[in-house]
mmCIF file of C-alpha atoms in Angstrom:
data_model
loop_
_atom_site.group_PDB
_atom_site.id
_atom_site.type_symbol
_atom_site.label_atom_id
_atom_site.label_comp_id
_atom_site.label_asym_id
_atom_site.label_seq_id
_atom_site.Cartn_x
_atom_site.Cartn_y
_atom_site.Cartn_z
ATOM 1 C CA MET A 1 72.063 52.033 144.989
ATOM 2 C CA LYS A 2 72.413 53.168 148.608
ATOM 3 C CA PHE A 3 71.927 56.549 149.482
ATOM 4 C CA SER A 4 71.147 58.657 152.576
ATOM 5 C CA LEU A 5 68.731 61.571 152.621
ATOM 6 C CA VAL A 6 67.639 63.916 155.299
ATOM 7 C CA THR A 7 64.213 64.724 154.981
ATOM 8 C CA ALA A 8 64.085 67.619 157.206
ATOM 9 C CA THR A 9 66.835 69.231 155.395
ATOM 10 C CA LEU A 10 65.253 68.826 151.945
ATOM 11 C CA ILE A 11 61.886 70.155 153.179
ATOM 12 C CA ALA A 12 63.636 73.092 154.590
ATOM 13 C CA LEU A 13 65.202 74.000 151.179
ATOM 14 C CA ILE A 14 61.782 73.782 149.446
ATOM 15 C CA GLY A 15 60.894 77.345 150.791
ATOM 16 C CA VAL A 16 57.752 77.503 149.455
ATOM 17 C CA SER A 17 54.616 75.095 148.728
ATOM 18 C CA GLY A 18 51.700 75.439 146.516
ATOM 19 C CA CYS A 19 51.059 75.726 142.772
ATOM 20 C CA ALA A 20 53.383 77.477 140.369
ATOM 21 C CA GLU A 21 51.990 80.401 138.883
ATOM 22 C CA ASP A 22 52.264 81.952 135.471
ATOM 23 C CA ARG A 23 53.423 85.288 136.386
ATOM 24 C CA PHE A 24 57.027 86.063 136.668
ATOM 25 C CA VAL A 25 58.194 85.529 140.145
ATOM 26 C CA GLY A 26 61.973 86.371 140.834
ATOM 27 C CA ARG A 27 64.251 85.603 143.228
ATOM 28 C CA PRO A 28 64.496 87.536 146.388
ATOM 29 C CA GLY A 29 67.044 90.630 145.880
ATOM 30 C CA LEU A 30 66.325 90.407 142.065
ATOM 31 C CA THR A 31 65.618 94.027 140.917
ATOM 32 C CA VAL A 32 62.860 94.815 138.506
ATOM 33 C CA VAL A 33 63.026 97.806 136.153
ATOM 34 C CA GLN A 34 60.824 99.040 133.437
ATOM 35 C CA GLN A 35 62.523 99.742 130.040
ATOM 36 C CA GLY A 36 61.655 99.843 126.749
ATOM 37 C CA ALA A 37 64.450 97.369 125.550
ATOM 38 C CA LEU A 38 67.364 95.008 126.946
ATOM 39 C CA PRO A 39 70.747 96.889 127.287
ATOM 40 C CA GLU A 40 73.197 95.612 124.870
ATOM 41 C CA PRO A 41 76.013 93.599 126.308
ATOM 42 C CA LEU A 42 79.285 94.560 126.939
ATOM 43 C CA ALA A 43 82.227 92.899 124.710
ATOM 44 C CA THR A 44 83.252 91.118 128.233
ATOM 45 C CA ASP A 45 79.808 90.158 128.452
ATOM 46 C CA LEU A 46 79.995 88.075 125.120
ATOM 47 C CA VAL A 47 82.847 85.832 126.155
ATOM 48 C CA SER A 48 81.654 83.087 128.660
ATOM 49 C CA ALA A 49 84.039 82.707 131.788
ATOM 50 C CA SER A 50 87.056 80.262 130.820
ATOM 51 C CA ARG A 51 87.543 77.109 132.317
ATOM 52 C CA PRO A 52 90.858 75.337 132.071
ATOM 53 C CA GLN A 53 90.427 72.403 129.226
ATOM 54 C CA VAL A 54 91.396 69.146 130.679
ATOM 55 C CA LEU A 55 92.297 66.305 128.362
ATOM 56 C CA GLY A 56 90.773 62.730 128.735
ATOM 57 C CA PRO A 57 91.267 59.438 126.767
ATOM 58 C CA PHE A 58 90.623 58.982 123.040
ATOM 59 C CA ASP A 59 90.763 63.057 122.683
ATOM 60 C CA GLN A 60 92.467 63.703 119.275
ATOM 61 C CA LEU A 61 95.420 66.231 119.389
ATOM 62 C CA SER A 62 97.460 67.974 117.059
ATOM 63 C CA VAL A 63 101.241 68.272 118.028
ATOM 64 C CA ASP A 64 103.746 70.726 116.367
ATOM 65 C CA VAL A 65 107.232 71.219 117.255
ATOM 66 C CA PHE A 66 108.505 74.430 115.505
ATOM 67 C CA GLY A 67 111.099 73.856 112.774
ATOM 68 C CA LEU A 68 111.047 70.130 113.228
ATOM 69 C CA PRO A 69 108.271 68.705 111.092
ATOM 70 C CA GLU A 70 109.291 65.218 111.547
ATOM 71 C CA PHE A 71 108.167 65.330 115.165
ATOM 72 C CA SER A 72 104.778 66.959 114.443
ATOM 73 C CA ARG A 73 101.770 64.848 114.047
ATOM 74 C CA THR A 74 98.227 64.129 114.965
ATOM 75 C CA VAL A 75 97.869 61.657 117.831
ATOM 76 C CA THR A 76 94.915 60.231 119.921
ATOM 77 C CA ILE A 77 95.296 59.543 123.888
ATOM 78 C CA ASP A 78 95.057 55.723 124.477
ATOM 79 C CA ARG A 79 92.624 54.518 126.904
ATOM 80 C CA SER A 80 95.547 54.275 129.687
ATOM 81 C CA GLY A 81 95.644 58.321 129.316
ATOM 82 C CA ASN A 82 98.922 58.604 127.453
ATOM 83 C CA ILE A 83 100.488 59.953 124.132
ATOM 84 C CA SER A 84 103.838 58.461 122.198
ATOM 85 C CA LEU A 85 105.908 60.593 120.277
ATOM 86 C CA PRO A 86 109.209 60.078 118.788
ATOM 87 C CA LEU A 87 111.937 60.724 120.976
ATOM 88 C CA ALA A 88 109.923 61.956 123.600
ATOM 89 C CA GLY A 89 108.546 58.483 124.361
ATOM 90 C CA GLU A 90 105.197 57.632 126.073
ATOM 91 C CA ILE A 91 104.064 60.733 128.234
ATOM 92 C CA PRO A 92 100.837 60.620 130.382
ATOM 93 C CA ALA A 93 98.361 63.366 128.958
ATOM 94 C CA ALA A 94 95.065 62.921 130.680
ATOM 95 C CA GLY A 95 94.261 65.206 133.421
ATOM 96 C CA LYS A 96 96.572 67.874 131.867
ATOM 97 C CA THR A 97 95.515 70.905 129.797
ATOM 98 C CA PRO A 98 96.986 71.382 126.300
ATOM 99 C CA THR A 99 99.734 73.730 127.695
ATOM 100 C CA GLN A 100 100.677 71.507 130.542
ATOM 101 C CA LEU A 101 101.057 68.616 127.974
ATOM 102 C CA ALA A 102 103.066 71.025 125.877
ATOM 103 C CA GLN A 103 105.393 71.693 128.650
ATOM 104 C CA ALA A 104 105.981 67.814 129.282
ATOM 105 C CA VAL A 105 106.602 67.203 125.600
ATOM 106 C CA THR A 106 109.146 70.024 125.610
ATOM 107 C CA GLN A 107 110.737 68.707 128.584
ATOM 108 C CA SER A 108 111.006 65.039 127.338
ATOM 109 C CA LEU A 109 112.403 66.291 124.025
ATOM 110 C CA ARG A 110 114.979 68.639 125.780
ATOM 111 C CA ALA A 111 116.105 65.610 127.723
ATOM 112 C CA ASN A 112 116.833 63.604 124.801
ATOM 113 C CA TYR A 113 118.974 66.173 123.196
ATOM 114 C CA VAL A 114 116.691 68.258 120.931
ATOM 115 C CA ARG A 115 117.823 71.733 121.247
ATOM 116 C CA ASP A 116 115.401 74.418 122.292
ATOM 117 C CA PRO A 117 112.063 72.856 121.219
ATOM 118 C CA ARG A 118 109.183 74.684 120.677
ATOM 119 C CA VAL A 119 105.652 72.706 121.132
ATOM 120 C CA THR A 120 102.479 73.575 120.588
ATOM 121 C CA ILE A 121 99.497 71.482 121.060
ATOM 122 C CA ASN A 122 95.923 71.997 119.877
ATOM 123 C CA VAL A 123 92.620 69.805 120.593
ATOM 124 C CA THR A 124 91.511 68.643 117.209
ATOM 125 C CA GLN A 125 88.434 66.393 118.674
ATOM 126 C CA VAL A 126 87.256 66.297 121.903
ATOM 127 C CA VAL A 127 85.572 62.973 123.181
ATOM 128 C CA SER A 128 86.065 62.749 126.903
ATOM 129 C CA GLN A 129 84.637 65.849 127.932
ATOM 130 C CA VAL A 130 80.969 65.051 127.568
ATOM 131 C CA LEU A 131 78.062 64.993 129.415
ATOM 132 C CA THR A 132 74.954 62.753 129.125
ATOM 133 C CA VAL A 133 71.156 64.257 128.627
ATOM 134 C CA SER A 134 68.296 61.621 128.929
ATOM 135 C CA GLY A 135 64.895 60.895 129.592
ATOM 136 C CA GLN A 136 62.080 63.225 128.357
ATOM 137 C CA VAL A 137 64.122 65.106 125.947
ATOM 138 C CA ARG A 138 63.585 65.303 122.347
ATOM 139 C CA GLN A 139 67.168 64.064 121.372
ATOM 140 C CA PRO A 140 68.989 62.325 124.270
ATOM 141 C CA GLY A 141 72.551 61.812 123.741
ATOM 142 C CA LEU A 142 76.098 62.733 124.823
ATOM 143 C CA TYR A 143 77.097 66.328 124.315
ATOM 144 C CA PRO A 144 80.452 67.859 124.573
ATOM 145 C CA VAL A 145 81.220 70.181 127.203
ATOM 146 C CA THR A 146 83.216 73.078 125.668
ATOM 147 C CA GLY A 147 83.577 76.322 127.880
ATOM 148 C CA ARG A 148 80.883 77.023 130.467
ATOM 149 C CA MET A 149 77.680 74.912 130.455
ATOM 150 C CA THR A 150 74.509 75.325 132.562
ATOM 151 C CA LEU A 151 71.533 73.054 132.763
ATOM 152 C CA LEU A 152 69.199 75.174 130.448
ATOM 153 C CA ARG A 153 71.829 74.908 127.986
ATOM 154 C CA ALA A 154 72.470 71.262 128.228
ATOM 155 C CA ILE A 155 68.565 70.693 127.918
ATOM 156 C CA ALA A 156 68.653 73.126 124.710
ATOM 157 C CA ARG A 157 71.434 71.138 123.130
ATOM 158 C CA ALA A 158 69.274 68.131 123.399
ATOM 159 C CA GLN A 159 66.260 69.901 121.408
ATOM 160 C CA GLY A 160 64.435 70.689 124.698
ATOM 161 C CA VAL A 161 62.064 68.664 126.763
ATOM 162 C CA SER A 162 59.329 66.127 125.145
ATOM 163 C CA ASP A 163 55.643 66.918 125.286
ATOM 164 C CA VAL A 164 55.527 64.535 128.217
ATOM 165 C CA ALA A 165 58.501 65.975 130.349
ATOM 166 C CA ARG A 166 58.096 66.818 133.908
ATOM 167 C CA GLU A 167 60.005 70.260 134.278
ATOM 168 C CA ASP A 168 59.760 70.248 137.642
ATOM 169 C CA LEU A 169 61.845 66.801 138.191
ATOM 170 C CA VAL A 170 64.867 67.129 136.634
ATOM 171 C CA LEU A 171 68.090 65.230 137.815
ATOM 172 C CA VAL A 172 71.848 65.858 137.725
ATOM 173 C CA PHE A 173 73.769 62.967 138.669
ATOM 174 C CA ARG A 174 77.502 63.856 139.502
ATOM 175 C CA ARG A 175 80.637 61.947 141.189
ATOM 176 C CA VAL A 176 82.551 64.048 143.174
ATOM 177 C CA ASN A 177 85.543 62.701 145.129
ATOM 178 C CA GLY A 178 84.665 59.347 144.980
ATOM 179 C CA ARG A 179 80.905 60.039 145.960
ATOM 180 C CA ASP A 180 77.798 59.912 144.056
ATOM 181 C CA THR A 181 75.505 62.836 144.342
ATOM 182 C CA VAL A 182 72.148 64.047 142.675
ATOM 183 C CA GLY A 183 70.426 67.221 142.430
ATOM 184 C CA LEU A 184 66.829 67.851 141.681
ATOM 185 C CA TYR A 185 65.866 71.066 139.857
ATOM 186 C CA ASP A 186 62.865 72.653 138.568
ATOM 187 C CA LEU A 187 63.330 74.121 135.291
ATOM 188 C CA ARG A 188 60.149 76.319 135.720
ATOM 189 C CA ALA A 189 62.006 77.907 139.029
ATOM 190 C CA ILE A 190 65.126 78.497 137.091
ATOM 191 C CA GLN A 191 63.128 80.189 133.968
ATOM 192 C CA GLN A 192 61.271 82.528 136.507
ATOM 193 C CA GLY A 193 64.518 83.519 138.146
ATOM 194 C CA ILE A 194 63.717 82.181 141.466
ATOM 195 C CA TYR A 195 67.284 80.234 141.565
ATOM 196 C CA ALA A 196 70.283 80.454 139.285
ATOM 197 C CA ASP A 197 70.887 78.116 136.152
ATOM 198 C CA PRO A 198 73.237 75.525 137.770
ATOM 199 C CA GLU A 199 76.410 74.937 136.025
ATOM 200 C CA VAL A 200 76.878 71.337 134.814
ATOM 201 C CA PHE A 201 80.058 69.474 134.205
ATOM 202 C CA ALA A 202 81.800 66.592 132.108
ATOM 203 C CA ASN A 203 80.428 63.346 132.898
ATOM 204 C CA ASP A 204 77.244 64.448 134.563
ATOM 205 C CA VAL A 205 74.105 62.746 133.763
ATOM 206 C CA VAL A 206 70.930 65.156 133.266
ATOM 207 C CA GLN A 207 67.753 63.302 133.288
ATOM 208 C CA VAL A 208 64.542 64.816 132.786
ATOM 209 C CA ASP A 209 62.022 62.051 134.326
ATOM 210 C CA GLU A 210 59.411 61.562 136.825
ATOM 211 C CA SER A 211 59.832 58.147 137.958
ATOM 212 C CA ARG A 212 63.822 58.193 139.175
ATOM 213 C CA ALA A 213 63.083 61.935 140.674
ATOM 214 C CA ARG A 214 60.238 60.496 142.883
ATOM 215 C CA ARG A 215 61.794 57.724 143.960
ATOM 216 C CA LEU A 216 64.725 59.607 145.172
ATOM 217 C CA PHE A 217 62.940 62.739 146.628
ATOM 218 C CA ASN A 218 59.609 61.460 147.244
ATOM 219 C CA LEU A 219 59.044 62.994 150.792
ATOM 220 C CA ALA A 220 60.229 66.314 149.762
ATOM 221 C CA ILE A 221 58.436 66.809 146.426
ATOM 222 C CA ALA A 222 55.142 65.547 147.684
ATOM 223 C CA SER A 223 54.395 68.831 149.612
ATOM 224 C CA SER A 224 55.505 71.572 146.986
ATOM 225 C CA GLY A 225 54.212 72.397 143.616
ATOM 226 C CA LEU A 226 57.225 74.831 142.762
ATOM 227 C CA ILE A 227 60.505 73.839 143.944
ATOM 228 C CA ALA A 228 62.045 77.166 144.947
ATOM 229 C CA GLY A 229 65.623 75.724 145.396
ATOM 230 C CA PRO A 230 67.630 72.880 144.360
ATOM 231 C CA LEU A 231 67.677 69.514 146.407
ATOM 232 C CA ILE A 232 70.802 67.680 146.764
ATOM 233 C CA ALA A 233 71.302 64.238 148.019
ATOM 234 C CA ILE A 234 74.679 62.115 148.702
ATOM 235 C CA LEU A 235 73.776 58.780 147.156
ATOM 236 C CA ASN A 236 76.716 56.709 148.807
#
């Protein structure tokens, strides 16, 4: 795999060198106060920021047409990203939200002389929206992405890192607009509040491993103990 890496930029991103400390460091601008207990969250704090759910191949859907049970059924999006329904015919589903797909089904039924169709679509099984967690974690595998997911949460889904994991060498591979990118993260720095826990997305690959990180970021990580900021490279 070909990649370009600007060493000077990566070294600038590191920011600090030396060995990691056991004490809490915290990022610049972080306010530390003495308080007997954590404050209770507000009701709005208990709800993660919403993200539109995008449908993909092999997701299973429940399609309900109010008052017309003969048109209501459970369907699975095929590998081409379509669903097929009576009268409505074949409808593209991949890349749409459930609401957008319901609107498309409504329009198709209306075009086929169904009077005032009211369509509701619910996702009953998610297959397409998953991320991969691999390498030195206790349970490598594919994990569904529902709502907002962060790097620490993804690793927690995999039951945490193994006893031989390098917490300072965690890679996140992502394809963006046709280009492969990779980020190098230091879990110790995130846990110390030096930088924010990054969000991860469906189709990302999270790898907790030493060998690939050293191969991709060898020059940058050789000079630092605690990596104080994520390092990002474009692979193609």
